[in-house]
Amino acid sequence: MDKTRRAAIYMRVARAPRAWIYCRTAEPNAFALKIQQEELTAFAEKNHYDIVGCTSRHEAGTTMTRPGLAEITNAALQGKMDILLVLNASRLGRDIWNTLEYVGWLEKHKVEVVCLNGDFSVRGVGQFLLAKQTVV
């Protein structure tokens, strides 16, 4: 008599990293926003990212309380993205401390920030924030 064997099947489908594009200008400049978006979109496509959202705003970068960042924050909280693409760090904010803290927050929520110009590495943000705490 044959003994019945049980088997499990494991299947996994790898998905492309989900990227969110963030473009910002302080002054109304539709052309500058369009150029940012085109560069970020080309980068995402070249790296086989799945673009899941795009925030494009005319708003000052002097405060971290603004509609564009609120949209990104909500998307991160909902787990909608793996990567946030920005042209450079100043698009996120003009105050380096606040910007680095926000990038650190995104990292804690499993979102990697990629600056096309290589402004900073997310891996270095944690060390930088730790150093800031010891100085303060």
XYZ file of C-alpha atoms in Angstrom:
136
model
C 0.000 0.000 0.000
C 1.427 3.359 -1.096
C 1.788 5.930 1.598
C 0.306 9.292 0.616
C 2.882 12.008 0.595
C 2.144 15.648 1.149
C 3.969 18.312 -0.770
C 4.068 22.072 -0.575
C 4.555 24.311 -3.534
C 6.389 27.580 -3.088
C 6.041 30.178 -5.803
C 7.449 33.654 -5.783
C 7.234 36.382 -8.344
C 9.753 39.167 -7.992
C 8.332 42.590 -8.620
C 10.074 45.709 -9.766
C 10.843 48.273 -7.061
C 7.980 50.745 -6.737
C 9.154 54.312 -7.232
C 7.474 57.597 -6.406
C 8.689 60.709 -8.209
C 8.873 64.022 -6.353
C 9.386 67.307 -8.220
C 9.360 70.746 -6.610
C 10.056 74.344 -7.554
C 9.710 77.288 -5.194
C 8.319 79.580 -7.870
C 5.683 78.742 -10.488
C 7.722 77.228 -13.300
C 5.912 74.523 -15.247
C 8.917 74.003 -17.537
C 11.284 73.261 -14.622
C 8.787 70.792 -13.130
C 8.392 69.092 -16.508
C 12.173 68.740 -16.922
C 12.535 67.291 -13.408
C 9.748 64.810 -14.062
C 11.204 63.759 -17.427
C 14.678 63.173 -15.925
C 13.298 61.198 -12.987
C 10.996 59.158 -15.224
C 13.871 58.306 -17.576
C 15.989 57.222 -14.593
C 13.163 55.043 -13.257
C 12.612 53.393 -16.625
C 16.345 52.810 -17.137
C 16.510 51.074 -13.745
C 13.297 49.082 -14.325
C 11.365 50.757 -11.513
C 7.587 50.657 -11.498
C 6.448 54.289 -11.193
C 3.513 54.207 -8.777
C 3.083 57.920 -8.134
C 4.275 61.397 -8.908
C 4.043 64.536 -6.817
C 4.816 67.740 -8.667
C 4.387 71.013 -6.776
C 5.200 74.701 -6.747
C 5.953 75.236 -3.048
C 8.738 76.637 -0.919
C 11.249 74.195 0.529
C 11.834 76.240 3.673
C 9.329 74.249 5.723
C 8.694 70.535 5.936
C 4.965 71.128 6.451
C 3.634 71.352 2.917
C 1.107 69.475 0.747
C 3.704 67.791 -1.486
C 5.544 66.175 1.430
C 2.231 65.285 3.084
C 1.326 63.306 -0.042
C 4.664 61.465 0.076
C 4.331 60.841 3.823
C 0.876 59.323 3.353
C 2.097 57.102 0.517
C 5.007 55.914 2.666
C 2.701 55.180 5.608
C 0.466 53.128 3.304
C 3.470 51.170 1.984
C 2.898 52.328 -1.593
C 6.570 52.847 -2.522
C 10.022 51.394 -2.090
C 11.968 54.307 -3.560
C 11.480 58.064 -3.585
C 13.176 59.676 -6.582
C 14.240 63.317 -6.389
C 16.548 65.388 -8.558
C 18.556 66.551 -5.530
C 18.204 66.852 -1.763
C 17.127 70.499 -1.920
C 13.907 69.393 -3.651
C 12.921 67.766 -0.335
C 13.892 70.753 1.775
C 16.272 73.662 2.178
C 17.070 72.981 5.852
C 19.610 70.151 5.830
C 18.810 68.966 9.375
C 15.063 68.723 8.721
C 15.675 67.114 5.343
C 17.988 64.480 6.824
C 15.509 63.749 9.603
C 12.757 63.282 7.014
C 14.969 60.988 4.943
C 15.708 59.026 8.128
C 11.961 58.762 8.791
C 11.400 57.481 5.260
C 14.164 54.913 5.743
C 12.426 53.641 8.903
C 9.329 53.168 6.728
C 11.317 51.116 4.193
C 11.581 53.893 1.600
C 14.959 54.534 0.011
C 15.584 58.081 -1.179
C 17.517 58.299 -4.434
C 18.896 61.685 -5.509
C 19.853 61.705 -9.160
C 22.810 63.986 -8.491
C 24.066 61.755 -5.642
C 23.610 64.396 -2.900
C 23.588 61.810 -0.145
C 23.320 58.140 0.529
C 20.486 56.928 2.706
C 22.934 54.589 4.429
C 24.892 57.601 5.603
C 21.852 59.416 6.971
C 21.542 57.181 10.024
C 25.164 57.759 10.954
C 24.811 61.488 10.337
C 21.725 61.766 12.560
C 23.431 59.753 15.283
C 26.402 62.121 15.136
C 24.030 65.101 15.354
C 22.469 63.708 18.534
C 25.856 63.366 20.223
C 26.771 66.965 19.349
C 23.502 68.512 20.550
